[in-house]
mmCIF file of C-alpha atoms in Angstrom:
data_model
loop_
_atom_site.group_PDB
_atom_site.id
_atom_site.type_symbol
_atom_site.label_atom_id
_atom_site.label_comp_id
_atom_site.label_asym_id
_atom_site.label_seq_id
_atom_site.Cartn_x
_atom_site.Cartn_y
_atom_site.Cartn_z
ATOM 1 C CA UNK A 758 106.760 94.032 76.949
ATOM 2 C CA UNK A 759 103.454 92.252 77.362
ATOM 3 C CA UNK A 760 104.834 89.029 76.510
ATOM 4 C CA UNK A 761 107.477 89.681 79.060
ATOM 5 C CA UNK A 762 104.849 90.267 81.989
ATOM 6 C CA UNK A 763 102.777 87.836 80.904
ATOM 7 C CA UNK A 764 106.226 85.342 81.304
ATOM 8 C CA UNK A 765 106.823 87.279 84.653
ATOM 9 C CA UNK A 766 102.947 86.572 86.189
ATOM 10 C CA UNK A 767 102.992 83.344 85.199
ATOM 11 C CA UNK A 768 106.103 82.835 87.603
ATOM 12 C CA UNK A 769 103.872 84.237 90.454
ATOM 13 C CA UNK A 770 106.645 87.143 90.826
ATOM 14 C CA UNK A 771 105.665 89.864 92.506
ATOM 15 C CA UNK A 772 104.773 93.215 90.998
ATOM 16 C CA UNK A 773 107.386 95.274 92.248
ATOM 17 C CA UNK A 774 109.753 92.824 90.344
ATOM 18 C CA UNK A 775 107.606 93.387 87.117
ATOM 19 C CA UNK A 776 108.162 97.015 87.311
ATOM 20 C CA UNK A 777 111.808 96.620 87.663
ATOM 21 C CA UNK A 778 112.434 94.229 85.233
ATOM 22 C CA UNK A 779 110.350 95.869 82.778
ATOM 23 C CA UNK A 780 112.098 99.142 83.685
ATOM 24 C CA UNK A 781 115.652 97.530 82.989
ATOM 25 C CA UNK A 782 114.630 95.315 79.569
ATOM 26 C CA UNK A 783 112.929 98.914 78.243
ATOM 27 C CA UNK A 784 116.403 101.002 79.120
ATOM 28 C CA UNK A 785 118.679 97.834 77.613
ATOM 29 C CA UNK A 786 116.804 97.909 74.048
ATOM 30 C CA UNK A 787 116.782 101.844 74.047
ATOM 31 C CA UNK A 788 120.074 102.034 74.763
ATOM 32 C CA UNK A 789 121.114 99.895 71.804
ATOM 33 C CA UNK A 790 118.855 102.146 69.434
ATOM 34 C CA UNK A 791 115.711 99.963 70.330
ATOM 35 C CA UNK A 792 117.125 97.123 68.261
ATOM 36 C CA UNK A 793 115.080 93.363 69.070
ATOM 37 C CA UNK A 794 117.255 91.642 71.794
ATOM 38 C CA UNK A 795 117.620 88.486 69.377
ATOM 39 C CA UNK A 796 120.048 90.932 67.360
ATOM 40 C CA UNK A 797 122.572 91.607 70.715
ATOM 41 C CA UNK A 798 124.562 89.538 72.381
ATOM 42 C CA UNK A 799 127.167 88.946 74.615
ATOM 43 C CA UNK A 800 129.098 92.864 73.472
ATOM 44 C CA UNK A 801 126.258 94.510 74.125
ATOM 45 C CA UNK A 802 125.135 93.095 77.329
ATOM 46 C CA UNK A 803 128.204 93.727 79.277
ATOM 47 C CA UNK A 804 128.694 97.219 77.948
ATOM 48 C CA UNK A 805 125.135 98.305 78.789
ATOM 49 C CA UNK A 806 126.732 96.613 82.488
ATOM 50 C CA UNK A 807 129.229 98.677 81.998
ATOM 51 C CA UNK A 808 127.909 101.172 81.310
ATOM 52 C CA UNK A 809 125.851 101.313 84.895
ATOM 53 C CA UNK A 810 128.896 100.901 86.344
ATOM 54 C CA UNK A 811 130.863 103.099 85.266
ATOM 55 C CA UNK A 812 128.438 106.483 83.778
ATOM 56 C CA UNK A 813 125.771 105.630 86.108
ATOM 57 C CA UNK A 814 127.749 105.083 89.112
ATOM 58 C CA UNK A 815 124.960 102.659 90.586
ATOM 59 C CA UNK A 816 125.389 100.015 93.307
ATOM 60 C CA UNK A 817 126.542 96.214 92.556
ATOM 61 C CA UNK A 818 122.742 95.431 93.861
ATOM 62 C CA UNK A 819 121.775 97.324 91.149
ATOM 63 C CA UNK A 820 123.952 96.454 88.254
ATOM 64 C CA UNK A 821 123.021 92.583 89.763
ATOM 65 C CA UNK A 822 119.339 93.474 89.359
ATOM 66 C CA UNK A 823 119.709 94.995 85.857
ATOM 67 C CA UNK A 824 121.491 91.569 84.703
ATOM 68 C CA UNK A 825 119.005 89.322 86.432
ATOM 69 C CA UNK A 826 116.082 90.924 84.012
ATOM 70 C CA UNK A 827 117.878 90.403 81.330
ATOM 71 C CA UNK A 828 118.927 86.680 82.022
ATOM 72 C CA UNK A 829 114.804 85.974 82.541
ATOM 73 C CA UNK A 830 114.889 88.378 79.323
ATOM 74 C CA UNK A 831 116.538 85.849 77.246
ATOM 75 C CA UNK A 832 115.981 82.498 78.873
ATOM 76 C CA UNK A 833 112.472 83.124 79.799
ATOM 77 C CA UNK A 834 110.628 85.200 77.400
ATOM 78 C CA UNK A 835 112.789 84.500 73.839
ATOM 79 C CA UNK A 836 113.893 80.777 75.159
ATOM 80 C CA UNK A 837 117.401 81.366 74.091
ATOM 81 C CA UNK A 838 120.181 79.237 75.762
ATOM 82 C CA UNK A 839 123.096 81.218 75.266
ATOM 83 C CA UNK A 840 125.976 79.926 77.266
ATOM 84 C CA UNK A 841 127.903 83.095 77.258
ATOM 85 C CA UNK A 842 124.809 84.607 79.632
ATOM 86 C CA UNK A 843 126.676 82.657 82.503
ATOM 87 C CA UNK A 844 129.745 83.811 82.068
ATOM 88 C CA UNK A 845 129.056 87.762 82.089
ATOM 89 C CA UNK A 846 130.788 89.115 85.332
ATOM 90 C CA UNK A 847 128.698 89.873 88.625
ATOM 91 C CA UNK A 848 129.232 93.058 89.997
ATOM 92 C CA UNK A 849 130.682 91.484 94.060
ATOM 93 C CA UNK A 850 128.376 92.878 96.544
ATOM 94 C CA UNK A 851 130.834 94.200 99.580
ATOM 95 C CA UNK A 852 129.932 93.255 102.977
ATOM 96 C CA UNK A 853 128.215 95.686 105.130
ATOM 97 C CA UNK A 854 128.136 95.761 108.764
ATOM 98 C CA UNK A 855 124.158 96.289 109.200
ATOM 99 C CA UNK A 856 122.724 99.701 110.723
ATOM 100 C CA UNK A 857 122.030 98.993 114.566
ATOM 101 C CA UNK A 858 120.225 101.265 116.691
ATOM 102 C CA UNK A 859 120.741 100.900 120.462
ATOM 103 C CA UNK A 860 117.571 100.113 123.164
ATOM 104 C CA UNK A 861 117.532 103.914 123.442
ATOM 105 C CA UNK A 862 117.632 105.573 120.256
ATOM 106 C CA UNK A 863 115.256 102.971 119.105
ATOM 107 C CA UNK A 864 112.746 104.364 122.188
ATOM 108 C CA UNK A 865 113.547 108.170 121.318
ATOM 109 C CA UNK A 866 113.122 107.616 117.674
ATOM 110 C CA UNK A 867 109.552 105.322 117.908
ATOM 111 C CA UNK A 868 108.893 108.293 120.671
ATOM 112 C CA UNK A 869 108.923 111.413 118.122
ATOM 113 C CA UNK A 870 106.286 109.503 115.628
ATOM 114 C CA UNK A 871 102.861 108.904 115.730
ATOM 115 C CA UNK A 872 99.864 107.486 113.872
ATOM 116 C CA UNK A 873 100.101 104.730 111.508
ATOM 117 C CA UNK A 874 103.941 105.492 111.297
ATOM 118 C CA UNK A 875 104.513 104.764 114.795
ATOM 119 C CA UNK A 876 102.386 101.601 115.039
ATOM 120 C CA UNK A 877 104.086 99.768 111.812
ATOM 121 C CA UNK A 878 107.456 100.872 113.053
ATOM 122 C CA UNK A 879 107.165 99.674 116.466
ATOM 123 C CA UNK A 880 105.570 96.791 115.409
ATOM 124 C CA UNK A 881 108.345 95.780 112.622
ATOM 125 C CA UNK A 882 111.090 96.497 115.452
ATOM 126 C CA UNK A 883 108.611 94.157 117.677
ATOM 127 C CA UNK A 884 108.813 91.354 115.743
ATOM 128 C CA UNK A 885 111.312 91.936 113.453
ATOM 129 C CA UNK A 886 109.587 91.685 109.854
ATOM 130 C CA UNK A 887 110.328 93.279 106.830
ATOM 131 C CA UNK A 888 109.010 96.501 105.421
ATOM 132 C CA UNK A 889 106.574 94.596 102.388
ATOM 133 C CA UNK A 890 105.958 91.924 105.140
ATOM 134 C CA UNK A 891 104.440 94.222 107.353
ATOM 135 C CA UNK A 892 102.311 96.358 104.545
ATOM 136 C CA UNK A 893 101.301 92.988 103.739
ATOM 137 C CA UNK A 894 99.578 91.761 106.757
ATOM 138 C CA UNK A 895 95.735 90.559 106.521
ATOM 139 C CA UNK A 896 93.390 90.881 109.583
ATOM 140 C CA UNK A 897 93.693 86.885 109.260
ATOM 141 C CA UNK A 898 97.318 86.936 109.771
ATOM 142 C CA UNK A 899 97.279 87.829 113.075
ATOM 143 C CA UNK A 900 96.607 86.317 116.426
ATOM 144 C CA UNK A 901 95.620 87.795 119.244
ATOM 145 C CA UNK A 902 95.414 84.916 121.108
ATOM 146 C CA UNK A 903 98.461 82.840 120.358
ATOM 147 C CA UNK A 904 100.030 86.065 120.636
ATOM 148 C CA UNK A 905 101.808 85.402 117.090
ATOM 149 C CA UNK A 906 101.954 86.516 113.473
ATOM 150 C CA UNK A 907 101.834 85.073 110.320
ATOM 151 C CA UNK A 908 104.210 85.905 107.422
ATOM 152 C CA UNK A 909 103.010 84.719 104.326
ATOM 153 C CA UNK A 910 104.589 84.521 101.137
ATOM 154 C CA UNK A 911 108.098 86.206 102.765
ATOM 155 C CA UNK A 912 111.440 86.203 100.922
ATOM 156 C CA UNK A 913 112.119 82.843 99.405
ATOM 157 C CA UNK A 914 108.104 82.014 98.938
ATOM 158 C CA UNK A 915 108.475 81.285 102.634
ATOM 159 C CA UNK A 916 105.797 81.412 105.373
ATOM 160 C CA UNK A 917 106.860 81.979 108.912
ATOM 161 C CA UNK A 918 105.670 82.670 112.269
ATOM 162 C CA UNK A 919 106.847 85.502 114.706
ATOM 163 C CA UNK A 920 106.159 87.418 117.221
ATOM 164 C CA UNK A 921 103.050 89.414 118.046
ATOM 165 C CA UNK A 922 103.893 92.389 120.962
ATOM 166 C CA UNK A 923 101.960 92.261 123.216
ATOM 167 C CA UNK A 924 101.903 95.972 124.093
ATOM 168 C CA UNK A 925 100.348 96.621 120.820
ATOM 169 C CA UNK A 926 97.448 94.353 121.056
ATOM 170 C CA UNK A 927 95.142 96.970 121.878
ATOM 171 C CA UNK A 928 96.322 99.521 119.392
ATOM 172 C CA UNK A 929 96.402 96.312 116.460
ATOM 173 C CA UNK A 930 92.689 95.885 117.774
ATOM 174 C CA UNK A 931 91.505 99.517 117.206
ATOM 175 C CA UNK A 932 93.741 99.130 113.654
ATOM 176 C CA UNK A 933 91.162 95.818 112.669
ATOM 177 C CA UNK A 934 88.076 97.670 114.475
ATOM 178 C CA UNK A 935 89.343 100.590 111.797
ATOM 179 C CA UNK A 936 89.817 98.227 108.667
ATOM 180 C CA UNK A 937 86.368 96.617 109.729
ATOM 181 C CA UNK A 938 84.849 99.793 109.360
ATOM 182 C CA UNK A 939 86.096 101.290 106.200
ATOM 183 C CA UNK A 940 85.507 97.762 104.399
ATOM 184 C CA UNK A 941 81.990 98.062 104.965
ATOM 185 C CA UNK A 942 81.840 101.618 103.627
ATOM 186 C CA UNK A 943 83.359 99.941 100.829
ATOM 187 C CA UNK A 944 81.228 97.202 100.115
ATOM 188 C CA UNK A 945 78.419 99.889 100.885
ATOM 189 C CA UNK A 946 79.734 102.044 97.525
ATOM 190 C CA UNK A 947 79.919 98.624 95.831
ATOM 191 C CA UNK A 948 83.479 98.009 95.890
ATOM 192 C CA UNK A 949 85.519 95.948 98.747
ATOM 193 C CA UNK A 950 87.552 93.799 96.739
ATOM 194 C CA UNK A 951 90.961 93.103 97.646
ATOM 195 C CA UNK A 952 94.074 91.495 95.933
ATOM 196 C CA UNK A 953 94.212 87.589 96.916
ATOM 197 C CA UNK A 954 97.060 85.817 95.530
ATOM 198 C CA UNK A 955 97.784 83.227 92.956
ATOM 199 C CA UNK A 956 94.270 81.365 91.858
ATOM 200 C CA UNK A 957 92.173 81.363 95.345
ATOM 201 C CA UNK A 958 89.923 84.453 93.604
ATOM 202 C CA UNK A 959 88.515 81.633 91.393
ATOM 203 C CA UNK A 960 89.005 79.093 94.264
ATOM 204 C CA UNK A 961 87.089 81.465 96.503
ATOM 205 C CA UNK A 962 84.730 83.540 94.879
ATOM 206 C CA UNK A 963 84.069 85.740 97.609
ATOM 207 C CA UNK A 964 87.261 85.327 99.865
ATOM 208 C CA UNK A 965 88.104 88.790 98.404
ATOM 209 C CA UNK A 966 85.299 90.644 100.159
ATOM 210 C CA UNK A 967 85.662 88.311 103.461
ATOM 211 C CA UNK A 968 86.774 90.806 106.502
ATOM 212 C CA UNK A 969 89.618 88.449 107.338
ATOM 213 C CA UNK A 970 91.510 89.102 103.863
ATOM 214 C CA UNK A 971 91.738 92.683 103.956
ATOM 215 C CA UNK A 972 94.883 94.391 104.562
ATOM 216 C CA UNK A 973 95.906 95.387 108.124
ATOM 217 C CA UNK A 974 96.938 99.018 106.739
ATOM 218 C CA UNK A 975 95.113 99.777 104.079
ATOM 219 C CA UNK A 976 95.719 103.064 101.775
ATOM 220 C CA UNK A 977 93.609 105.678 102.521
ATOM 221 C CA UNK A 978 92.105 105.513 98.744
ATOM 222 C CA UNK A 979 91.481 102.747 96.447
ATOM 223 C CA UNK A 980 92.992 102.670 93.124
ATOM 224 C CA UNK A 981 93.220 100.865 90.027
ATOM 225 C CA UNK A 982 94.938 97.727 90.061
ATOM 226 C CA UNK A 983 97.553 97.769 87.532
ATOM 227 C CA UNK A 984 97.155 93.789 87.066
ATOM 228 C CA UNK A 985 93.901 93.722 85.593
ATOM 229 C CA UNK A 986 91.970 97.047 85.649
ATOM 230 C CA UNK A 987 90.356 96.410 88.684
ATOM 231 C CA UNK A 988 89.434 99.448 91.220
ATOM 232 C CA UNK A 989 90.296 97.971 95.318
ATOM 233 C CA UNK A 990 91.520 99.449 98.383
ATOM 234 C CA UNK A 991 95.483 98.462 98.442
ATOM 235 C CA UNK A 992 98.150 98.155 101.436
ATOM 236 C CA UNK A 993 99.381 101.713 102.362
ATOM 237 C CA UNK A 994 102.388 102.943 100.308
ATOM 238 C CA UNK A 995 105.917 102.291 101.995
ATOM 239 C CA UNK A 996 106.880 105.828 102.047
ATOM 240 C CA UNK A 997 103.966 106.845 105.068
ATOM 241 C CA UNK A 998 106.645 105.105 107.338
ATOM 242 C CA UNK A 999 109.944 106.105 105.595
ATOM 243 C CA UNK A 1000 108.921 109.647 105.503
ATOM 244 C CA UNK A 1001 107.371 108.869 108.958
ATOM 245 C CA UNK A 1002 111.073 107.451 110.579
ATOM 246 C CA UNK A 1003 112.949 109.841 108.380
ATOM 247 C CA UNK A 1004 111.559 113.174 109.747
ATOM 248 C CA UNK A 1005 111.555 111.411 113.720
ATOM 249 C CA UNK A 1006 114.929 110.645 113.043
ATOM 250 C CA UNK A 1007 115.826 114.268 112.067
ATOM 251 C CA UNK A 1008 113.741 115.916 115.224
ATOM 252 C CA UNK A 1009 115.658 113.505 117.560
ATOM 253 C CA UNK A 1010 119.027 114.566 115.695
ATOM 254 C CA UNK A 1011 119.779 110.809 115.248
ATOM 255 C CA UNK A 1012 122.523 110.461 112.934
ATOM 256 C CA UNK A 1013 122.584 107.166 112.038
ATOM 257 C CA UNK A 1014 120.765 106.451 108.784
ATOM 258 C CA UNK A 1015 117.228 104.681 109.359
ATOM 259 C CA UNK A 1016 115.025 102.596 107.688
ATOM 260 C CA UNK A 1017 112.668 99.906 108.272
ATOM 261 C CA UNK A 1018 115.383 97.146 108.114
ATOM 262 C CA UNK A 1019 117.344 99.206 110.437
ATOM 263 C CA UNK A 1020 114.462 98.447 112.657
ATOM 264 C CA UNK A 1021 114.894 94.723 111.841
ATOM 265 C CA UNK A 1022 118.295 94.657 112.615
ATOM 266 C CA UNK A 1023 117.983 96.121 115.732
ATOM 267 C CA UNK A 1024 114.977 93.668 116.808
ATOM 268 C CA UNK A 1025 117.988 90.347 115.823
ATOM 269 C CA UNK A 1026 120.780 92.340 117.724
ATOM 270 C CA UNK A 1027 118.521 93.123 120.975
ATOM 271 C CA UNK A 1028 117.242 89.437 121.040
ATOM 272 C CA UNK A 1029 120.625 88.215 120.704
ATOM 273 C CA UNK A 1030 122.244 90.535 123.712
ATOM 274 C CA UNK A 1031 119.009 89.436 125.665
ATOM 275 C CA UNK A 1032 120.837 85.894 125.431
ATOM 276 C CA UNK A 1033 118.211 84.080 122.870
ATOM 277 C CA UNK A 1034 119.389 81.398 120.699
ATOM 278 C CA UNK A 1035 120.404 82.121 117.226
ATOM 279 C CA UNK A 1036 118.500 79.899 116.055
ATOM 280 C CA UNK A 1037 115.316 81.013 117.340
ATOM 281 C CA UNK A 1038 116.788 84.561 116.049
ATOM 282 C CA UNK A 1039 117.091 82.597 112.719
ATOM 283 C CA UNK A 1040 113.231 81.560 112.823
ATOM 284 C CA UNK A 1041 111.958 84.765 113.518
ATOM 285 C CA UNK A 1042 113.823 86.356 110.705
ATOM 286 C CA UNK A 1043 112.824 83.643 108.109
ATOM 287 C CA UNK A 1044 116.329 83.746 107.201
ATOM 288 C CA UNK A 1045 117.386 80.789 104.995
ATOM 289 C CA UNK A 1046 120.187 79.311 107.497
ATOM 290 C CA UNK A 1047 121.920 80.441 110.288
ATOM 291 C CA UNK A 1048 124.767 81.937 108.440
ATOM 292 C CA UNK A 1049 122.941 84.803 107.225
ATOM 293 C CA UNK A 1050 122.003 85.625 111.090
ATOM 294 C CA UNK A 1051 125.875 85.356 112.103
ATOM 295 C CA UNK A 1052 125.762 88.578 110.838
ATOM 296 C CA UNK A 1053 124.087 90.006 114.036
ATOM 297 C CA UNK A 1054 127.107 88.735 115.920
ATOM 298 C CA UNK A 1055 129.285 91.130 114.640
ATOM 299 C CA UNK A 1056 127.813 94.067 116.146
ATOM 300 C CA UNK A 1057 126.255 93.235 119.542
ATOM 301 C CA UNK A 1058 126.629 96.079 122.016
ATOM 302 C CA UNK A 1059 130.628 94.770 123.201
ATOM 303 C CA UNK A 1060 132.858 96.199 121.173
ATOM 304 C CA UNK A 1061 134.440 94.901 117.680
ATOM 305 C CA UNK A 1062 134.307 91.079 118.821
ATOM 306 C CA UNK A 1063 133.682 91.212 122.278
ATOM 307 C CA UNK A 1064 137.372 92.331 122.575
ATOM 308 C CA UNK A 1065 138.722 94.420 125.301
ATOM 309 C CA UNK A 1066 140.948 97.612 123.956
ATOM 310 C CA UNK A 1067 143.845 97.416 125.845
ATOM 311 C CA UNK A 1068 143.665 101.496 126.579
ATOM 312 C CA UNK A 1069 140.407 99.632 129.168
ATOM 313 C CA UNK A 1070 142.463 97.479 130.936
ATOM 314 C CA UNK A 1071 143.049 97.947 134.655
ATOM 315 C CA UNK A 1072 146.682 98.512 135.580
#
């Protein structure tokens, strides 16, 4: 297992994708009576698949997930090219029509929270980032000016620029005035070191105490960094603003499921019934190509299609 981090940090991937592929490599070589993965093959990996599949009753994301750990498993880590790896069978994803929340359940909903809840959900449906893009934020990364934000490091390794509200300028203000603050308590208790990616904390020596680096929403608590032992003040955990939406949701009696991406769909569908390019949708998103935003097409506020039901039409 160290080996296989060690292979997995190298690769710059991030840590939630070290858990998970740790996780899945652990439960493979339990499952087959801890056994070293040079002794299984091409049996054993598709009934472990199959075994997800069918006992475990998990999603094709998942079962997808679970074989992508254990193609870095043996291409990666034990440098085995075994042909037969490319020809165990996918799980096919189905296509979902995404979760879209109208102009005024997104209102009532961002109207029962509050807090740091409210500000990262209105600000995700503002601009339409992603959940970890939005935890992810530094100080630097946003521009009051320009009235923009920067995503770094998105999906793909991609950076991006979108928008910045402006209605929450002076809320994001208070929110650096805030970080400002509890930084220098930090650095006062001898501590105010923060996570910089890649090599710029030996590029930089003391970029990681710099106000500009530190995260936008910090936890309340610092903790122990699980990377190398190191005690700093981390982004907030994800669940403050599912738990946050979640119980909003249920005092609004919204029954549509909701998340953060729900939030980001609604932010492409809006802009695209406002009568903004796709394109520019596209570009906001940081989606790869415009294919992937099509999507948003498919459920603007007109009907399946734009198509008139005949039970509508006059006379």
């Amino acid at each position: 297992m160290d080996e296989v981090r060690r292979c997995i940090r190298v690769r710059h991937y991030s840590l939630r994708t070290e858990q998970a592929y740790v996780g899945w490599i652990t439960r493979f070589i339990r499952a087959n009576h801890r056994r070293h993965p040079r002794e299984l093959g091409q049996r054993e990996v598709e009934a472990f698949l199959s075994l997800l599949a069918v006992r475990g009753q998990v999603a094709a994301s998942t079962q997808n997930q679970a074989l992508a750990a254990l193609l870095f498993l043996y291409r990666e880590v034990l440098g085995q090219k075994l042909p037969w790896m490319d020809n165990v069978v996918r799980a096919k994803r189905p296509l979902k029509v995404p979760v879209v929340l109208s102009v005024a359940e997104v209102r009532a909903l961002l109207a029962a929270m509050d807090g740091r809840a409210w500000l990262m959900a209105s600000l995700i449906y503002g601009s339409g980032m992603r959940l970890m893009e939005c935890l992810r934020l530094r100080v630097k990364d946003v521009d009051f000016d320009r009235g923009e934000i920067t995503v770094r490091e998105g999906k793909g390794a991609r950076d991006r620029r979108t928008v910045l509200p402006a209605s929450l300028g002076p809320m994001l203000q208070r929110e650096v005035e805030r970080v400002q603050a509890l930084h220098a308590a930090d650095l006062r208790e001898g501590f105010g070191r923060v996570w910089l990616p890649f090599a710029l904390a030996r590029k930089y020596p003391k970029a990681d105490r710099a106000p500009g680096w530190q995260y936008l929403f910090p936890s309340d608590r610092r903790s122990i960094d699980p990377r190398d032992g190191i005690e700093r003040r981390h982004h907030v955990d994800d669940q403050v603003l599912s738990r946050g939406m979640k119980a909003a949701a249920a005092r609004i009696g919204l029954a549509k499921p909701v998340s953060a991406h729900t939030l980001r769909h609604s932010f492409a569908t809006h802009l695209l019934e406002a009568g903004y390019d796709i394109r520019t949708v596209q570009e906001l998103l940081g989606h790869k190509d415009v294919s992937t935003t099509q999507i948003y097409t498919h459920v603007l506020n007109r009907g399946a299609g734009a198509v008139l039901s005949p039970l509508d039409r006059p006379g």
